[in-house]
């Protein structure tokens, strides 16, 4: 029996990077997966990859920051799948810049996607989770939400907010059999980090005790653990997966 046999998972930001890695890891573990992304072609491609692993998949193009779109998507997902067991709030963006030059638009885009998006998606499934008296909520935060970072005030605020949100949801829903945890990745090699310059990467590497950058697989494994039956007693936690960068 696979750890997620016949479970149904919703993964936001599943079109690329960490979200794609989690969607495929969950499929390997026996789950059917709803792949949500902004770009239809990306979510459709990953849904095909999930089907290639022998599981059912649905692809949706949704902007997680759009309340009407998320609410409609939540209803459609529940109608199409019948139930949802696992929600991974992974969709996220950066709009880096020093505070003095940070526009309100860049602040809002990051907060709306990374924090509001997780709130809206969680709200879309929370009643169903409470009714079925089970559910796993996994929010992809960041070590930046724990330690802050010059040039990322918006991103750090969104991820610190996501951690506070996770703990509150864990307290509200624990009695209903629902767990909520956050993963705080360090530096993971994806499109998001590919834009950073080589000097910065060299500097970062010096601060990572294991001496290498993280891979999507590293985060996917952590998500699989938090979704699996063995993590039933783990809630309200932040699992840092960063090669020891923050300790
Ligand atoms: P990525 O490669 O840039 O992929 C981001 C994914 O999120 C894409 O599928 C994108 O959709 C989707 N997305 C972005 N905005 C969205 C929106 N408004 N609505 C729906 N989907 C949206 O990023 P990543 O590196 O995999 O990061 C995934 C998560 O991990 C993020 O929350 C990020 O903050 C977090 N994280 C990453 C790192 C790292 O080092 N990479 C470290 C710590 C935390 P499209 O494909 O349609 O564009």
mmCIF file of C-alpha atoms and ligand atoms in Angstrom:
data_model
loop_
_atom_site.group_PDB
_atom_site.id
_atom_site.type_symbol
_atom_site.label_atom_id
_atom_site.label_comp_id
_atom_site.label_asym_id
_atom_site.label_seq_id
_atom_site.Cartn_x
_atom_site.Cartn_y
_atom_site.Cartn_z
ATOM 1 C CA UNK A 1 0.000 0.000 0.000
ATOM 2 C CA UNK A 2 1.443 3.385 -1.021
ATOM 3 C CA UNK A 3 1.363 6.158 1.631
ATOM 4 C CA UNK A 4 -1.160 8.349 -0.233
ATOM 5 C CA UNK A 5 -3.103 5.531 -1.957
ATOM 6 C CA UNK A 6 -6.375 6.928 -3.385
ATOM 7 C CA UNK A 7 -6.030 10.282 -1.623
ATOM 8 C CA UNK A 8 -6.915 13.418 -3.570
ATOM 9 C CA UNK A 9 -4.503 16.338 -3.417
ATOM 10 C CA UNK A 10 -4.797 19.910 -4.656
ATOM 11 C CA UNK A 11 -1.478 21.623 -5.367
ATOM 12 C CA UNK A 12 -1.345 25.322 -6.269
ATOM 13 C CA UNK A 13 1.529 26.588 -8.389
ATOM 14 C CA UNK A 14 1.834 23.042 -9.711
ATOM 15 C CA UNK A 15 2.873 24.152 -13.188
ATOM 16 C CA UNK A 16 6.599 24.399 -12.488
ATOM 17 C CA UNK A 17 9.300 24.060 -9.860
ATOM 18 C CA UNK A 18 8.464 22.935 -6.339
ATOM 19 C CA UNK A 19 4.717 22.613 -6.998
ATOM 20 C CA UNK A 20 5.326 20.329 -9.968
ATOM 21 C CA UNK A 21 7.741 18.263 -7.871
ATOM 22 C CA UNK A 22 5.150 17.872 -5.102
ATOM 23 C CA UNK A 23 2.389 16.945 -7.587
ATOM 24 C CA UNK A 24 4.557 14.203 -9.117
ATOM 25 C CA UNK A 25 5.813 12.949 -5.732
ATOM 26 C CA UNK A 26 2.220 12.676 -4.477
ATOM 27 C CA UNK A 27 1.206 10.814 -7.660
ATOM 28 C CA UNK A 28 4.091 8.357 -7.163
ATOM 29 C CA UNK A 29 2.796 7.891 -3.621
ATOM 30 C CA UNK A 30 -0.641 6.906 -4.937
ATOM 31 C CA UNK A 31 -2.570 10.196 -4.908
ATOM 32 C CA UNK A 32 -4.767 11.713 -7.610
ATOM 33 C CA UNK A 33 -3.789 15.337 -8.123
ATOM 34 C CA UNK A 34 -5.524 18.590 -9.032
ATOM 35 C CA UNK A 35 -2.834 20.767 -10.630
ATOM 36 C CA UNK A 36 -3.537 24.480 -10.252
ATOM 37 C CA UNK A 37 -1.412 27.092 -11.973
ATOM 38 C CA UNK A 38 -1.774 30.532 -13.506
ATOM 39 C CA UNK A 39 -0.849 29.296 -16.963
ATOM 40 C CA UNK A 40 -3.124 26.657 -18.439
ATOM 41 C CA UNK A 41 -0.393 25.038 -20.554
ATOM 42 C CA UNK A 42 1.776 24.481 -17.467
ATOM 43 C CA UNK A 43 -0.912 22.891 -15.292
ATOM 44 C CA UNK A 44 -2.111 20.775 -18.240
ATOM 45 C CA UNK A 45 1.425 19.482 -18.860
ATOM 46 C CA UNK A 46 1.946 18.477 -15.243
ATOM 47 C CA UNK A 47 -1.516 16.862 -15.128
ATOM 48 C CA UNK A 48 -0.408 14.751 -18.115
ATOM 49 C CA UNK A 49 2.740 13.763 -16.225
ATOM 50 C CA UNK A 50 0.592 12.715 -13.238
ATOM 51 C CA UNK A 51 -1.552 10.581 -15.561
ATOM 52 C CA UNK A 52 1.660 9.067 -16.902
ATOM 53 C CA UNK A 53 2.291 7.808 -13.372
ATOM 54 C CA UNK A 54 -1.049 5.991 -13.463
ATOM 55 C CA UNK A 55 -3.073 8.440 -11.365
ATOM 56 C CA UNK A 56 -6.050 10.667 -12.135
ATOM 57 C CA UNK A 57 -5.316 14.340 -12.675
ATOM 58 C CA UNK A 58 -7.209 17.568 -13.234
ATOM 59 C CA UNK A 59 -5.681 20.792 -14.581
ATOM 60 C CA UNK A 60 -6.963 24.239 -13.693
ATOM 61 C CA UNK A 61 -5.752 27.723 -14.607
ATOM 62 C CA UNK A 62 -6.551 29.937 -11.619
ATOM 63 C CA UNK A 63 -5.020 33.109 -10.222
ATOM 64 C CA UNK A 64 -4.857 32.241 -6.518
ATOM 65 C CA UNK A 65 -5.167 35.939 -5.631
ATOM 66 C CA UNK A 66 -8.576 36.285 -7.332
ATOM 67 C CA UNK A 67 -11.327 35.536 -4.775
ATOM 68 C CA UNK A 68 -14.079 34.866 -7.342
ATOM 69 C CA UNK A 69 -11.841 32.576 -9.394
ATOM 70 C CA UNK A 70 -10.676 30.650 -6.319
ATOM 71 C CA UNK A 71 -14.181 30.226 -4.978
ATOM 72 C CA UNK A 72 -15.400 28.928 -8.373
ATOM 73 C CA UNK A 73 -12.350 26.643 -8.619
ATOM 74 C CA UNK A 74 -12.984 25.241 -5.130
ATOM 75 C CA UNK A 75 -16.563 24.357 -6.043
ATOM 76 C CA UNK A 76 -15.526 22.829 -9.362
ATOM 77 C CA UNK A 77 -12.762 20.781 -7.768
ATOM 78 C CA UNK A 78 -15.074 19.352 -5.115
ATOM 79 C CA UNK A 79 -17.748 18.619 -7.755
ATOM 80 C CA UNK A 80 -15.217 16.903 -10.062
ATOM 81 C CA UNK A 81 -13.284 14.926 -7.463
ATOM 82 C CA UNK A 82 -15.927 14.257 -4.798
ATOM 83 C CA UNK A 83 -13.490 15.007 -1.984
ATOM 84 C CA UNK A 84 -10.129 16.560 -1.222
ATOM 85 C CA UNK A 85 -7.714 15.113 1.347
ATOM 86 C CA UNK A 86 -4.621 17.285 0.961
ATOM 87 C CA UNK A 87 -4.166 20.955 0.064
ATOM 88 C CA UNK A 88 -0.729 22.331 -0.741
ATOM 89 C CA UNK A 89 -0.594 26.130 -0.918
ATOM 90 C CA UNK A 90 2.565 26.499 -2.964
ATOM 91 C CA UNK A 91 1.883 29.258 -5.529
ATOM 92 C CA UNK A 92 4.243 32.114 -4.851
ATOM 93 C CA UNK A 93 6.067 35.016 -6.474
ATOM 94 C CA UNK A 94 8.851 37.470 -5.677
ATOM 95 C CA UNK A 95 9.080 41.165 -6.555
ATOM 96 C CA UNK A 96 12.377 42.035 -4.900
ATOM 97 C CA UNK A 97 13.605 45.556 -4.218
ATOM 98 C CA UNK A 98 14.851 47.712 -1.393
ATOM 99 C CA UNK A 99 12.088 49.151 0.762
ATOM 100 C CA UNK A 100 12.916 52.728 -0.275
ATOM 101 C CA UNK A 101 12.122 51.841 -3.859
ATOM 102 C CA UNK A 102 9.433 49.189 -3.338
ATOM 103 C CA UNK A 103 6.171 50.140 -5.026
ATOM 104 C CA UNK A 104 2.781 49.465 -3.477
ATOM 105 C CA UNK A 105 2.065 47.330 -6.516
ATOM 106 C CA UNK A 106 5.042 45.064 -5.804
ATOM 107 C CA UNK A 107 4.006 44.825 -2.151
ATOM 108 C CA UNK A 108 0.410 43.968 -3.075
ATOM 109 C CA UNK A 109 1.296 41.430 -5.773
ATOM 110 C CA UNK A 110 3.466 39.430 -3.388
ATOM 111 C CA UNK A 111 1.097 39.619 -0.411
ATOM 112 C CA UNK A 112 -1.926 38.870 -2.615
ATOM 113 C CA UNK A 113 -0.360 35.797 -4.186
ATOM 114 C CA UNK A 114 1.657 34.308 -1.349
ATOM 115 C CA UNK A 115 -0.594 35.060 1.628
ATOM 116 C CA UNK A 116 -4.067 35.988 0.415
ATOM 117 C CA UNK A 117 -3.917 33.158 -2.119
ATOM 118 C CA UNK A 118 -3.270 30.622 0.634
ATOM 119 C CA UNK A 119 -6.084 32.107 2.724
ATOM 120 C CA UNK A 120 -8.538 31.947 -0.193
ATOM 121 C CA UNK A 121 -7.614 28.392 -1.203
ATOM 122 C CA UNK A 122 -7.733 27.136 2.380
ATOM 123 C CA UNK A 123 -11.137 28.763 2.861
ATOM 124 C CA UNK A 124 -12.395 27.032 -0.274
ATOM 125 C CA UNK A 125 -11.796 23.596 1.302
ATOM 126 C CA UNK A 126 -12.042 24.187 5.026
ATOM 127 C CA UNK A 127 -15.735 23.332 5.327
ATOM 128 C CA UNK A 128 -15.231 20.099 3.404
ATOM 129 C CA UNK A 129 -12.247 19.184 5.610
ATOM 130 C CA UNK A 130 -14.203 19.925 8.793
ATOM 131 C CA UNK A 131 -17.214 17.945 7.541
ATOM 132 C CA UNK A 132 -15.136 14.879 6.620
ATOM 133 C CA UNK A 133 -13.143 15.287 9.855
ATOM 134 C CA UNK A 134 -9.837 14.925 8.038
ATOM 135 C CA UNK A 135 -7.521 17.011 5.923
ATOM 136 C CA UNK A 136 -3.909 17.986 5.496
ATOM 137 C CA UNK A 137 -2.958 21.576 4.771
ATOM 138 C CA UNK A 138 0.655 22.190 3.753
ATOM 139 C CA UNK A 139 1.771 25.775 3.186
ATOM 140 C CA UNK A 140 5.033 26.457 1.390
ATOM 141 C CA UNK A 141 6.608 29.320 3.318
ATOM 142 C CA UNK A 142 10.328 30.182 3.223
ATOM 143 C CA UNK A 143 13.306 30.646 5.508
ATOM 144 C CA UNK A 144 13.001 34.324 4.505
ATOM 145 C CA UNK A 145 9.786 34.405 6.557
ATOM 146 C CA UNK A 146 11.830 33.317 9.586
ATOM 147 C CA UNK A 147 14.903 35.497 9.209
ATOM 148 C CA UNK A 148 13.938 38.396 6.899
ATOM 149 C CA UNK A 149 16.093 39.537 3.988
ATOM 150 C CA UNK A 150 17.238 42.903 2.679
ATOM 151 C CA UNK A 151 15.391 43.544 -0.570
ATOM 152 C CA UNK A 152 12.558 41.154 0.239
ATOM 153 C CA UNK A 153 10.378 43.000 2.788
ATOM 154 C CA UNK A 154 7.240 42.083 0.849
ATOM 155 C CA UNK A 155 8.221 38.432 0.414
ATOM 156 C CA UNK A 156 9.396 38.049 4.042
ATOM 157 C CA UNK A 157 6.151 39.600 5.316
ATOM 158 C CA UNK A 158 4.080 37.268 3.137
ATOM 159 C CA UNK A 159 5.930 34.155 4.313
ATOM 160 C CA UNK A 160 5.984 35.182 8.007
ATOM 161 C CA UNK A 161 2.250 35.843 7.623
ATOM 162 C CA UNK A 162 1.799 32.409 6.098
ATOM 163 C CA UNK A 163 3.514 30.832 9.108
ATOM 164 C CA UNK A 164 1.193 32.678 11.533
ATOM 165 C CA UNK A 165 -1.763 31.678 9.376
ATOM 166 C CA UNK A 166 -0.651 28.028 9.454
ATOM 167 C CA UNK A 167 -0.423 27.945 13.245
ATOM 168 C CA UNK A 168 -3.849 29.577 13.640
ATOM 169 C CA UNK A 169 -5.482 27.127 11.227
ATOM 170 C CA UNK A 170 -3.805 24.254 13.109
ATOM 171 C CA UNK A 171 -5.337 25.499 16.362
ATOM 172 C CA UNK A 172 -8.790 26.081 14.846
ATOM 173 C CA UNK A 173 -9.051 22.745 13.074
ATOM 174 C CA UNK A 174 -7.059 20.314 15.205
ATOM 175 C CA UNK A 175 -10.173 18.962 16.897
ATOM 176 C CA UNK A 176 -11.699 18.293 13.462
ATOM 177 C CA UNK A 177 -8.906 15.942 12.417
ATOM 178 C CA UNK A 178 -7.243 18.525 10.177
ATOM 179 C CA UNK A 179 -3.533 19.323 10.389
ATOM 180 C CA UNK A 180 -1.833 22.442 9.046
ATOM 181 C CA UNK A 181 1.926 22.723 8.690
ATOM 182 C CA UNK A 182 4.381 24.911 6.832
ATOM 183 C CA UNK A 183 7.554 23.995 5.001
ATOM 184 C CA UNK A 184 10.256 26.644 4.965
ATOM 185 C CA UNK A 185 12.582 25.878 2.046
ATOM 186 C CA UNK A 186 15.987 27.493 1.890
ATOM 187 C CA UNK A 187 17.548 28.053 -1.525
ATOM 188 C CA UNK A 188 16.021 25.614 -4.027
ATOM 189 C CA UNK A 189 17.068 25.484 -7.681
ATOM 190 C CA UNK A 190 13.991 26.536 -9.703
ATOM 191 C CA UNK A 191 13.016 29.327 -12.134
ATOM 192 C CA UNK A 192 12.495 31.563 -9.083
ATOM 193 C CA UNK A 193 16.143 31.377 -8.036
ATOM 194 C CA UNK A 194 17.665 31.002 -11.531
ATOM 195 C CA UNK A 195 17.516 34.808 -11.907
ATOM 196 C CA UNK A 196 19.944 35.430 -8.999
ATOM 197 C CA UNK A 197 23.486 36.375 -10.014
ATOM 198 C CA UNK A 198 26.461 34.052 -9.540
ATOM 199 C CA UNK A 199 28.185 36.226 -6.902
ATOM 200 C CA UNK A 200 25.075 36.156 -4.710
ATOM 201 C CA UNK A 201 24.781 32.383 -5.178
ATOM 202 C CA UNK A 202 28.430 31.949 -4.118
ATOM 203 C CA UNK A 203 27.777 34.049 -0.987
ATOM 204 C CA UNK A 204 24.652 32.070 -0.176
ATOM 205 C CA UNK A 205 26.455 28.769 -0.586
ATOM 206 C CA UNK A 206 28.932 29.781 2.126
ATOM 207 C CA UNK A 207 26.006 29.996 4.588
ATOM 208 C CA UNK A 208 24.649 26.509 3.833
ATOM 209 C CA UNK A 209 26.299 23.884 6.089
ATOM 210 C CA UNK A 210 25.614 20.951 3.735
ATOM 211 C CA UNK A 211 27.399 22.897 0.975
ATOM 212 C CA UNK A 212 24.841 22.652 -1.831
ATOM 213 C CA UNK A 213 21.578 24.185 -2.976
ATOM 214 C CA UNK A 214 18.319 22.346 -2.428
ATOM 215 C CA UNK A 215 16.481 20.474 -5.158
ATOM 216 C CA UNK A 216 12.740 20.305 -5.781
ATOM 217 C CA UNK A 217 12.840 16.656 -4.650
ATOM 218 C CA UNK A 218 14.019 17.736 -1.173
ATOM 219 C CA UNK A 219 10.893 19.828 -0.659
ATOM 220 C CA UNK A 220 8.626 17.214 -2.262
ATOM 221 C CA UNK A 221 9.868 14.591 0.224
ATOM 222 C CA UNK A 222 9.063 16.898 3.151
ATOM 223 C CA UNK A 223 5.577 17.533 1.750
ATOM 224 C CA UNK A 224 5.038 13.796 1.316
ATOM 225 C CA UNK A 225 5.944 13.247 4.955
ATOM 226 C CA UNK A 226 3.490 15.923 6.152
ATOM 227 C CA UNK A 227 0.729 14.465 3.938
ATOM 228 C CA UNK A 228 1.362 10.872 4.961
ATOM 229 C CA UNK A 229 -0.455 8.901 7.700
ATOM 230 C CA UNK A 230 2.731 8.913 9.804
ATOM 231 C CA UNK A 231 2.443 12.702 10.302
ATOM 232 C CA UNK A 232 -1.038 12.539 11.829
ATOM 233 C CA UNK A 233 0.245 13.969 15.138
ATOM 234 C CA UNK A 234 2.295 16.776 13.576
ATOM 235 C CA UNK A 235 0.492 20.121 13.317
ATOM 236 C CA UNK A 236 1.243 23.830 13.527
ATOM 237 C CA UNK A 237 4.905 23.195 12.714
ATOM 238 C CA UNK A 238 7.395 24.817 10.384
ATOM 239 C CA UNK A 239 9.601 22.191 8.785
ATOM 240 C CA UNK A 240 12.747 23.947 7.604
ATOM 241 C CA UNK A 241 14.368 22.254 4.601
ATOM 242 C CA UNK A 242 17.414 24.380 3.917
ATOM 243 C CA UNK A 243 20.617 22.366 4.255
ATOM 244 C CA UNK A 244 21.058 23.868 7.726
ATOM 245 C CA UNK A 245 21.085 27.525 6.631
ATOM 246 C CA UNK A 246 18.805 28.607 9.501
ATOM 247 C CA UNK A 247 19.236 26.887 12.840
HETATM 248 P P1 LIG B 1 8.461 28.955 -9.586
HETATM 249 O O1 LIG B 1 9.381 27.993 -10.231
HETATM 250 O O2 LIG B 1 8.531 30.407 -9.968
HETATM 251 O O3 LIG B 1 6.940 28.433 -9.798
HETATM 252 C C1 LIG B 1 5.886 29.143 -9.229
HETATM 253 C C2 LIG B 1 4.583 28.475 -9.535
HETATM 254 O O4 LIG B 1 3.544 29.242 -8.888
HETATM 255 C C3 LIG B 1 4.257 28.440 -11.010
HETATM 256 O O5 LIG B 1 3.612 27.244 -11.326
HETATM 257 C C4 LIG B 1 3.299 29.626 -11.176
HETATM 258 O O6 LIG B 1 2.348 29.465 -12.191
HETATM 259 C C5 LIG B 1 2.564 29.589 -9.862
HETATM 260 N N1 LIG B 1 1.954 30.877 -9.552
HETATM 261 C C6 LIG B 1 2.561 32.070 -9.347
HETATM 262 N N2 LIG B 1 1.658 33.019 -9.114
HETATM 263 C C7 LIG B 1 0.446 32.421 -9.170
HETATM 264 C C8 LIG B 1 -0.892 32.874 -9.033
HETATM 265 N N3 LIG B 1 -1.177 34.165 -8.777
HETATM 266 N N4 LIG B 1 -1.894 31.974 -9.170
HETATM 267 C C9 LIG B 1 -1.629 30.671 -9.435
HETATM 268 N N5 LIG B 1 -0.386 30.182 -9.563
HETATM 269 C C10 LIG B 1 0.634 31.049 -9.447
HETATM 270 O O7 LIG B 1 8.625 28.962 -8.001
HETATM 271 P P2 LIG B 1 9.226 27.847 -7.000
HETATM 272 O O8 LIG B 1 10.639 28.154 -6.776
HETATM 273 O O9 LIG B 1 8.813 26.495 -7.441
HETATM 274 O O10 LIG B 1 8.447 28.262 -5.658
HETATM 275 C C11 LIG B 1 7.297 27.582 -5.211
HETATM 276 C C12 LIG B 1 6.989 28.060 -3.804
HETATM 277 O O11 LIG B 1 8.110 27.788 -2.961
HETATM 278 C C13 LIG B 1 6.725 29.551 -3.688
HETATM 279 O O12 LIG B 1 5.726 29.807 -2.743
HETATM 280 C C14 LIG B 1 8.050 30.093 -3.210
HETATM 281 O O13 LIG B 1 7.896 31.316 -2.508
HETATM 282 C C15 LIG B 1 8.496 28.965 -2.302
HETATM 283 N N6 LIG B 1 9.928 28.957 -2.050
HETATM 284 C C16 LIG B 1 10.813 28.770 -3.059
HETATM 285 C C17 LIG B 1 12.179 28.774 -2.772
HETATM 286 C C18 LIG B 1 13.220 28.569 -3.834
HETATM 287 O O14 LIG B 1 14.411 28.678 -3.487
HETATM 288 N N7 LIG B 1 12.879 28.258 -5.063
HETATM 289 C C19 LIG B 1 12.610 28.979 -1.468
HETATM 290 C C20 LIG B 1 11.686 29.169 -0.469
HETATM 291 C C21 LIG B 1 10.334 29.136 -0.776
HETATM 292 P P3 LIG B 1 2.732 29.558 -13.772
HETATM 293 O O15 LIG B 1 3.510 28.332 -14.076
HETATM 294 O O16 LIG B 1 1.432 29.564 -14.437
HETATM 295 O O17 LIG B 1 3.516 30.819 -13.914
#
